CSV table of C-alpha atoms in Angstrom, one decimal:
chain,number,residue,atom,x,y,z
A,1,PHE,CA,51.1,63.4,85.6
A,2,GLN,CA,53.3,62.5,82.6
A,3,LEU,CA,55.0,59.5,81.3
A,4,ARG,CA,57.8,59.2,78.5
A,5,ILE,CA,58.5,55.3,77.2
A,6,SER,CA,60.4,54.4,74.3
A,7,GLY,CA,62.6,51.4,73.5
A,8,SER,CA,65.5,54.0,72.3
A,9,PRO,CA,66.7,57.3,74.2
A,10,ILE,CA,64.1,60.1,74.7
A,11,LEU,CA,65.8,63.0,73.8
A,12,SER,CA,63.4,65.5,73.7
A,13,GLN,CA,59.6,65.7,75.0
A,14,GLY,CA,58.0,66.7,71.2
A,15,ASP,CA,55.4,68.6,70.5
A,16,THR,CA,52.8,66.5,71.0
A,17,PRO,CA,51.5,63.2,72.8
A,18,ASP,CA,50.9,60.2,70.3
A,19,LEU,CA,49.0,58.5,73.5
A,20,VAL,CA,46.8,60.0,76.1
A,21,LEU,CA,45.0,58.4,78.7
A,22,SER,CA,42.8,60.8,80.1
A,23,LEU,CA,40.9,60.0,83.7
A,24,ASN,CA,38.5,62.7,84.0
A,25,ASP,CA,36.3,64.8,81.4
A,26,LYS,CA,38.8,68.0,81.9
A,27,ALA,CA,41.9,66.7,81.1
A,28,THR,CA,39.3,65.4,78.2
A,29,VAL,CA,38.5,68.6,77.0
A,30,ARG,CA,41.8,70.1,77.6
A,31,TYR,CA,44.1,67.2,75.9
A,32,PHE,CA,42.0,66.5,72.9
A,33,SER,CA,41.8,70.0,70.3
A,34,SER,CA,46.0,70.0,71.3
A,35,LEU,CA,46.7,66.4,69.5
A,36,ASP,CA,47.4,65.7,66.1
A,37,LYS,CA,46.8,62.6,63.5
A,38,ARG,CA,49.4,60.7,64.9
A,39,SER,CA,47.6,61.3,68.9
A,40,VAL,CA,45.7,57.9,70.3
A,41,LEU,CA,43.2,59.4,73.6
A,42,PHE,CA,41.5,57.1,75.5
A,43,HIS,CA,39.1,58.7,77.5
A,44,THR,CA,36.7,58.2,80.5
A,45,PRO,CA,33.3,58.1,78.3
A,46,LEU,CA,31.4,61.4,77.3
A,47,GLY,CA,28.5,59.1,75.7
A,48,THR,CA,30.2,59.6,72.5
A,49,GLU,CA,31.8,56.4,70.6
A,50,SER,CA,35.2,56.6,68.7
A,51,SER,CA,35.6,60.2,66.9
A,52,GLN,CA,38.2,62.2,65.7
A,53,SER,CA,39.1,65.4,66.0
A,54,SER,CA,40.0,68.5,63.3
A,55,GLN,CA,43.5,67.3,63.0
A,56,GLY,CA,43.3,64.2,63.6
A,57,CYS,CA,43.3,62.5,66.3
A,58,VAL,CA,41.7,59.0,67.1
A,59,SER,CA,39.5,59.3,70.4
A,60,TYR,CA,38.2,56.1,72.4
A,61,PRO,CA,35.8,56.2,75.3
A,62,MET,CA,37.0,53.8,78.0
A,63,ASP,CA,35.5,53.3,81.2
A,64,PHE,CA,38.6,52.3,83.6
A,65,ARG,CA,36.3,53.1,86.8
A,66,LYS,CA,33.9,50.6,85.3
A,67,ALA,CA,36.4,48.0,85.1
A,68,ALA,CA,38.1,48.9,88.8
A,69,LEU,CA,34.2,48.7,89.8
A,70,GLU,CA,34.0,45.0,88.4
A,71,ALA,CA,37.2,44.3,88.9
A,72,THR,CA,37.8,44.8,92.7
A,73,GLN,CA,34.3,46.7,93.7
A,74,GLY,CA,35.8,49.8,94.3
A,75,THR,CA,37.8,52.6,92.2
A,76,LYS,CA,41.1,52.7,95.2
A,77,SER,CA,43.1,50.7,92.2
A,78,LEU,CA,41.7,52.7,89.2
A,79,ASN,CA,45.6,53.6,88.6
A,80,MET,CA,46.5,49.8,88.6
A,81,VAL,CA,43.4,49.5,85.9
A,82,VAL,CA,45.2,52.2,83.8
A,83,ALA,CA,49.1,50.4,84.4
A,84,GLY,CA,47.4,46.8,83.2
A,85,PHE,CA,46.0,48.3,80.2
A,86,ILE,CA,49.7,50.5,79.4
A,87,ILE,CA,51.6,47.0,80.2
A,88,SER,CA,49.2,45.4,77.5
A,89,LEU,CA,48.9,48.2,74.9
A,90,LEU,CA,52.7,48.3,75.5
A,91,LYS,CA,53.0,45.0,74.8
A,92,MET,CA,55.5,44.8,77.6
A,93,SER,CA,55.6,41.7,80.6
A,94,PHE,CA,53.0,41.9,82.7
A,95,SER,CA,55.5,40.0,85.2
A,96,ASP,CA,57.5,43.2,85.3
A,97,LEU,CA,54.4,44.8,87.0
A,98,VAL,CA,53.5,41.6,89.0
A,99,ARG,CA,57.2,42.3,90.3
A,100,ALA,CA,56.4,45.8,91.5
A,101,VAL,CA,53.1,45.3,93.3
A,102,GLU,CA,55.0,42.6,95.3
A,103,GLU,CA,58.3,44.8,96.2
A,104,THR,CA,55.9,48.0,97.0
A,105,PHE,CA,53.5,46.1,99.0
A,106,LYS,CA,55.8,43.5,101.0
A,107,GLY,CA,56.0,43.5,104.7
A,108,LYS,CA,53.5,46.7,104.7
A,109,LYS,CA,49.9,46.0,103.4
A,110,GLU,CA,50.3,42.1,100.9
A,111,ALA,CA,46.6,42.0,101.7
A,112,LEU,CA,46.5,44.5,98.9
A,113,ILE,CA,48.4,42.6,96.4
A,114,PRO,CA,45.3,40.4,94.5
A,115,VAL,CA,42.8,43.3,95.1
A,116,ASN,CA,45.6,45.5,92.8
A,117,MET,CA,46.5,42.5,90.4
A,118,ALA,CA,43.1,42.2,89.8
A,119,ALA,CA,43.1,45.5,88.6
A,120,ALA,CA,45.9,45.1,86.5
A,121,GLU,CA,44.5,42.0,84.8
A,122,ALA,CA,41.6,43.9,84.2
A,123,GLY,CA,43.3,46.8,82.2
A,124,CYS,CA,45.1,44.6,80.4
A,125,VAL,CA,41.7,42.4,79.2
A,126,LEU,CA,40.8,45.8,77.7
A,127,GLY,CA,44.2,46.5,76.2
A,128,LYS,CA,44.2,43.9,74.6
A,129,GLN,CA,41.4,44.9,72.3
A,130,TYR,CA,43.7,47.6,70.8
A,131,ILE,CA,47.3,45.5,70.5
A,132,GLU,CA,46.9,45.4,67.2
A,133,ARG,CA,45.2,48.7,66.3
A,134,PHE,CA,48.6,50.9,66.9
A,135,PRO,CA,51.5,48.1,66.7
A,136,GLN,CA,53.4,51.7,66.9
A,137,PHE,CA,52.8,51.5,70.4
A,138,HIS,CA,54.6,48.4,70.6
A,139,ILE,CA,58.0,48.4,73.0
A,140,GLU,CA,60.6,46.1,72.3
A,141,PRO,CA,62.1,45.1,75.6
A,142,VAL,CA,65.8,46.1,76.7
A,143,ASP,CA,68.5,44.9,78.6
A,144,ARG,CA,68.2,44.4,82.3
A,145,LYS,CA,71.2,46.9,82.7
A,146,SER,CA,71.1,49.1,86.1
A,147,ARG,CA,70.3,52.7,85.1
A,148,LEU,CA,69.9,56.0,87.0
A,149,LEU,CA,66.1,56.8,87.1
A,150,LEU,CA,67.1,61.1,88.0
A,151,THR,CA,65.0,63.8,87.9
A,152,GLY,CA,66.2,67.2,86.9
A,153,ASN,CA,67.2,68.3,90.6
A,154,GLU,CA,68.8,64.6,91.5
A,155,ALA,CA,70.0,65.3,88.3
A,156,VAL,CA,71.9,68.3,89.0
A,157,ALA,CA,73.0,67.5,92.8
A,158,LEU,CA,74.8,64.4,91.1
A,159,GLY,CA,76.8,66.2,88.8
A,160,ALA,CA,77.6,68.2,91.5
A,161,ILE,CA,79.3,65.5,93.6
A,162,CYS,CA,80.8,64.2,90.4
A,163,ALA,CA,82.4,67.9,89.8
A,164,GLY,CA,84.0,67.7,93.2
A,165,ILE,CA,81.2,70.0,95.6
A,166,ARG,CA,82.4,69.6,99.1
A,167,PHE,CA,80.0,72.2,100.5
A,168,PHE,CA,76.3,73.4,99.2
A,169,ALA,CA,73.9,76.2,101.4
A,170,GLY,CA,70.0,76.4,100.6
A,171,TYR,CA,66.8,77.3,102.1
A,172,PRO,CA,64.1,74.6,101.5
A,173,ILE,CA,60.9,76.1,100.0
A,174,THR,CA,62.3,76.6,97.0
A,175,PRO,CA,62.0,74.4,93.7
A,176,ALA,CA,65.4,73.8,94.0
A,177,SER,CA,64.7,72.0,97.6
A,178,GLU,CA,65.4,68.4,96.2
A,179,ILE,CA,68.9,69.3,95.5
A,180,MET,CA,69.2,70.4,99.0
A,181,GLU,CA,68.1,67.1,100.2
A,182,TRP,CA,69.7,64.8,98.0
A,183,LEU,CA,73.3,67.4,98.6
A,184,ALA,CA,72.4,66.3,101.9
A,185,LYS,CA,72.0,62.8,102.0
A,186,TYR,CA,74.7,62.0,99.8
A,187,LEU,CA,77.6,64.4,99.8
A,188,PRO,CA,80.9,63.1,101.0
């Protein structure tokens, strides 16, 4: 899973990531050798303290699983520990995360809100330890105007509608199935 975050438009993927959070040993080993001197890797503990790759990447063992266990007595909200860590490290608004969690679970499983918020807060505590070391990761708030967040397939479908498409024929089970599904929903 990859996430691209920036206070300005992201025009390309780039060659190497600036920040990697690895939640398992396989991913840590896989990414470590491919990172460069701009990269920072937070990874599951492998029995080493912070270290540097031959390319100059700095790595820090980070036990997100332990933080989840301590905050919630389980690991089901490990992703929320990581979300809290990222929010804190990037100096983003924690209230936005709270709102997203509340909207996600509202009316469905509201009992999960406090558990997920406890996990996110545990992640924030971990992230605050690193805020001053990595000012390059601080994201300035952007305006709140509405924006579209689309996958490539959704963008293709939207572009087709804007260009005047009136008919589409497709077959599911292809990588482009999302185009057909999107057009079925929004085609005039």
